[in-house]
Coordinates of C-alpha atoms in Angstrom, one line a residue:
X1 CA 15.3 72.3 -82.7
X2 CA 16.0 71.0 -86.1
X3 CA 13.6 73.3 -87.5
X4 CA 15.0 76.2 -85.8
X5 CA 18.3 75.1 -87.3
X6 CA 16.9 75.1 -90.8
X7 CA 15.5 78.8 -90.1
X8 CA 18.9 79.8 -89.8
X9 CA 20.0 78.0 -93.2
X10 CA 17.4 80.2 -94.4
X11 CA 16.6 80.2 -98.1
X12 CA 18.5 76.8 -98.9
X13 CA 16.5 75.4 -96.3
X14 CA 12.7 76.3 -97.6
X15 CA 12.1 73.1 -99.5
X16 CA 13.2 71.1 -96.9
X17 CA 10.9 73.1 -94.9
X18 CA 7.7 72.7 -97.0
X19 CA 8.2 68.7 -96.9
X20 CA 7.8 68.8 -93.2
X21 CA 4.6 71.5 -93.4
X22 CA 2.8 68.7 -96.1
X23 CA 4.0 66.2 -93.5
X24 CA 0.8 64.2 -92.2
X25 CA 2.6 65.2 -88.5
X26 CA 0.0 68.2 -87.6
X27 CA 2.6 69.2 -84.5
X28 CA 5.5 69.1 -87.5
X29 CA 3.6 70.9 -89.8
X30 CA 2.4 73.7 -87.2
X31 CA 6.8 74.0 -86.8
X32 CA 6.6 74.8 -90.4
X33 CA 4.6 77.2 -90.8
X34 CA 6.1 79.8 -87.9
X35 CA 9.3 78.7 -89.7
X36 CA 8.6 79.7 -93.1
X37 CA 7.2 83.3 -91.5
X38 CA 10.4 83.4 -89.8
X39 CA 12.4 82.7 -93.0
X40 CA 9.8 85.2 -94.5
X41 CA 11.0 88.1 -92.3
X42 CA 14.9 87.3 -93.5
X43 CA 14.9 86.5 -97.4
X44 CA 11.9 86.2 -100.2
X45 CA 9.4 82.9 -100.1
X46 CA 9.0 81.3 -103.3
X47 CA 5.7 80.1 -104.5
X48 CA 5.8 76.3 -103.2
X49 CA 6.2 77.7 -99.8
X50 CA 3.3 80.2 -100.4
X51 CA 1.4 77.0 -101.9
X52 CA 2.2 74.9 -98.9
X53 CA 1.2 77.7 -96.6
X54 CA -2.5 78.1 -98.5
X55 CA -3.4 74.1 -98.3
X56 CA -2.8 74.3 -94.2
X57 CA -4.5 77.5 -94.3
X58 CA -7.5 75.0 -95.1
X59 CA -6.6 72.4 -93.0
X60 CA -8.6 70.4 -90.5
X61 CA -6.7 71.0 -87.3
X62 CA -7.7 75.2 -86.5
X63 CA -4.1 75.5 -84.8
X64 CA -2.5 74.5 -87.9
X65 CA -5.0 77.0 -90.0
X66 CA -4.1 79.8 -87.6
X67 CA -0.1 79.3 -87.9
X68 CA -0.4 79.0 -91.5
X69 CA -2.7 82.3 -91.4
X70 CA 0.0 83.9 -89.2
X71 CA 2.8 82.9 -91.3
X72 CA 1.2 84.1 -95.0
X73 CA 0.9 87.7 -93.1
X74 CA 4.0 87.8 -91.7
X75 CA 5.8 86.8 -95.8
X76 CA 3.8 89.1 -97.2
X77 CA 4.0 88.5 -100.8
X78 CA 1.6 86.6 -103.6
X79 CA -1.2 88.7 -102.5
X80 CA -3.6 87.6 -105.9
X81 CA -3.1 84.0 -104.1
X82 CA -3.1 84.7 -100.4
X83 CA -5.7 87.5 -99.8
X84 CA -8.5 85.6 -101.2
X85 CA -7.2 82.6 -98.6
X86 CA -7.5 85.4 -95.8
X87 CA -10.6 86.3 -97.0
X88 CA -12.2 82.6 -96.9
X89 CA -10.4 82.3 -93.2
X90 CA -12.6 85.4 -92.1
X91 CA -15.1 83.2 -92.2
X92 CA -14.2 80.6 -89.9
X93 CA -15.6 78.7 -87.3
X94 CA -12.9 79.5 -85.1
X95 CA -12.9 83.6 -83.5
X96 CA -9.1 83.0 -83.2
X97 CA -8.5 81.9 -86.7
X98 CA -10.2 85.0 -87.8
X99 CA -9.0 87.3 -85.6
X100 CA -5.4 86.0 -87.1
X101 CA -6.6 86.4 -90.5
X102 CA -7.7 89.9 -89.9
X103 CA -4.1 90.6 -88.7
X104 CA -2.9 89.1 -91.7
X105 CA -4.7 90.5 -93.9
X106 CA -4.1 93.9 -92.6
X107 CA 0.0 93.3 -93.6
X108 CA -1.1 93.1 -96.9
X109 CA -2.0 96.8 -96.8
X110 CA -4.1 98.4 -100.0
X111 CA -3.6 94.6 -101.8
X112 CA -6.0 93.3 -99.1
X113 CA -9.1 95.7 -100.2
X114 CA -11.1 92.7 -101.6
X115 CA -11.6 91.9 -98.1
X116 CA -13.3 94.7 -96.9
X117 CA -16.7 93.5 -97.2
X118 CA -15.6 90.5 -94.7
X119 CA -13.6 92.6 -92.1
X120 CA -17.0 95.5 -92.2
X121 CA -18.6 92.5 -90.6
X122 CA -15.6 91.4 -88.5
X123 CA -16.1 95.4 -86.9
X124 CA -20.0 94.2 -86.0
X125 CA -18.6 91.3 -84.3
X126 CA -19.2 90.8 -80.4
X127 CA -15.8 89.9 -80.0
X128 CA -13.2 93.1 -79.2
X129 CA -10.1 91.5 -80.2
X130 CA -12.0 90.7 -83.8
X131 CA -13.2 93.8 -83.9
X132 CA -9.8 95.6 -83.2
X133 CA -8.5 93.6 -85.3
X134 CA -10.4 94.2 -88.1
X135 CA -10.2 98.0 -87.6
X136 CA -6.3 97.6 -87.9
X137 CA -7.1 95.9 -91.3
X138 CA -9.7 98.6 -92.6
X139 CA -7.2 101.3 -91.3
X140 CA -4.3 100.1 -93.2
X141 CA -5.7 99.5 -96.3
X142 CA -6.4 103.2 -96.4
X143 CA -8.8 105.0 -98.8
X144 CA -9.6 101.7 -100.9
X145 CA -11.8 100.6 -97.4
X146 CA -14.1 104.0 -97.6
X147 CA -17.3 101.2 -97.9
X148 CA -16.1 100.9 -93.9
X149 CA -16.6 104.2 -92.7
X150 CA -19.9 104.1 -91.4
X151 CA -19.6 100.8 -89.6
X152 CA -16.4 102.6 -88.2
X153 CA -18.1 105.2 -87.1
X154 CA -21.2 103.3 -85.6
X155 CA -18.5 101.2 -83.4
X156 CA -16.6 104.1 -82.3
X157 CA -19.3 106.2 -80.8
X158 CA -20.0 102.6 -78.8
X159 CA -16.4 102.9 -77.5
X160 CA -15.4 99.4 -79.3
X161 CA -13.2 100.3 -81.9
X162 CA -9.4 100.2 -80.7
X163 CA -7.9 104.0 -80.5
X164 CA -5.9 105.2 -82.8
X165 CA -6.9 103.3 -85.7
X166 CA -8.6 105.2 -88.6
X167 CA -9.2 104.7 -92.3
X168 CA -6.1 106.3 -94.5
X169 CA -3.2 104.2 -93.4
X170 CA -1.7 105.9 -90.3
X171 CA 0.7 103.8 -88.5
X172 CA -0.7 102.2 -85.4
X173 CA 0.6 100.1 -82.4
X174 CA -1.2 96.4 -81.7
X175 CA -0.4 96.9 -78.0
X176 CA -3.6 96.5 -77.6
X177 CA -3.9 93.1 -79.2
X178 CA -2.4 89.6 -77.8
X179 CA 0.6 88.4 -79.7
X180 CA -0.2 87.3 -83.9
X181 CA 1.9 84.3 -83.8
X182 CA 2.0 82.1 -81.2
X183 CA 5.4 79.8 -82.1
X184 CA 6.4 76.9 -80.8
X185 CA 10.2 77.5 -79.7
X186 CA 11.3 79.1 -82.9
X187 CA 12.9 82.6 -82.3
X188 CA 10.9 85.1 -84.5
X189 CA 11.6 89.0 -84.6
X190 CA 8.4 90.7 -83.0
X191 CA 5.9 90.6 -85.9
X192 CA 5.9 93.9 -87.3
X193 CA 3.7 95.6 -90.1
X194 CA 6.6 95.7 -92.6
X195 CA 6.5 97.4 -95.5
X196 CA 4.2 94.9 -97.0
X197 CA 2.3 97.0 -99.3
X198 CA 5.6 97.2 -101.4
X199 CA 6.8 94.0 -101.1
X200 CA 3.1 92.4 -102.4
X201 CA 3.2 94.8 -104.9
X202 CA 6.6 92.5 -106.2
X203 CA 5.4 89.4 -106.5
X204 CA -0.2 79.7 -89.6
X205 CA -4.5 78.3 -80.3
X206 CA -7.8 77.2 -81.1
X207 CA -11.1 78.8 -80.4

């Protein structure tokens, strides 16, 4: 609750908010992170919150990674910081924590193209939601994911690629996909594929 109440202070509060994420509380620290995307969607995240974000990105505990994945996608901004973080995450020994960083990486838009070589391989994964997800990606990075095409086209004539998603940055839905960012009791708008490429341009369940 108090760190609901301290989404609602909003940018005043974001400091206050980064203490608790650094906390060694893991539960605490997993409250932060949906926070600060939260916060994300309302006003502009400054760097230490980005920062903050990127060392629990790396952390121990995979449901604190996948929060703080969730919650870099969702702000949207430092993109020379936070796609190669995504990028690292796609590797992961947790499917969930890179399915999440797929989805993340895919709000980054055409900023997120030094990633395609990891989501090609995310499309050959045996894992549908990976693989949709990683479509999504490829799709809305647009013309700058061309390398993808012919793993695209090798998984859709095997039925596994979601429909609807294509290279060249056509809006899609993620109906198809269970819900980015699991939160726990913060009240979050739906998490939607905001106009990220513009706002990068300006400046967290286990397996």
């Amino acid at each position: 609750q108090a760190i609901s109440g301290l989404v609602e202070i909003g940018n005043p509060a974001i400091s206050a908010v980064v203490k608790v994420l650094t906390s060694q509380h893991t539960n605490a620290a997993i409250h932060a992170c949906d926070a600060l995307g939260a916060m994300g969607l309302r006003t502009s995240i400054d760097g230490e919150a980005v920062g903050g974000l990127l060392k629990a990105a790396a952390a121990n505990d995979v449901t604190l990674r996948q929060h703080a994945i969730d919650a870099l996608g969702t702000i949207g901004t430092h993109p020379e910081q936070v796609v190669p973080a995504l990028k690292h995450a796609m590797a992961d020994s947790s499917k969930l924590a890179r399915m999440h960083a797929a989805r993340s990486l895919a709000d980054f838009g055409a900023d997120a193209a030094p990633a395609v070589p990891e989501l090609i391989t995310g499309v050959k994964d045996s894992d549908l939601e990976l693989r949709q997800a990683c479509v999504e990606a490829l799709g809305k990075i647009g013309p700058k994911a061309e390398s993808a095409v012919p793993a695209l086209v090798a998984q859709g004539r095997g039925g596994a690629t979601a429909p609807g998603l294509s290279i060249g940055g056509e809006e899609s839905s993620r109906g198809t996909l269970p819900p980015k960012n699991t939160t726990s009791g913060i009240s979050t708008p739906p998490h939607a594929s905001h106009a990220t490429t513009s706002k990068a341009s300006t400046t967290c369940n286990s397996a």
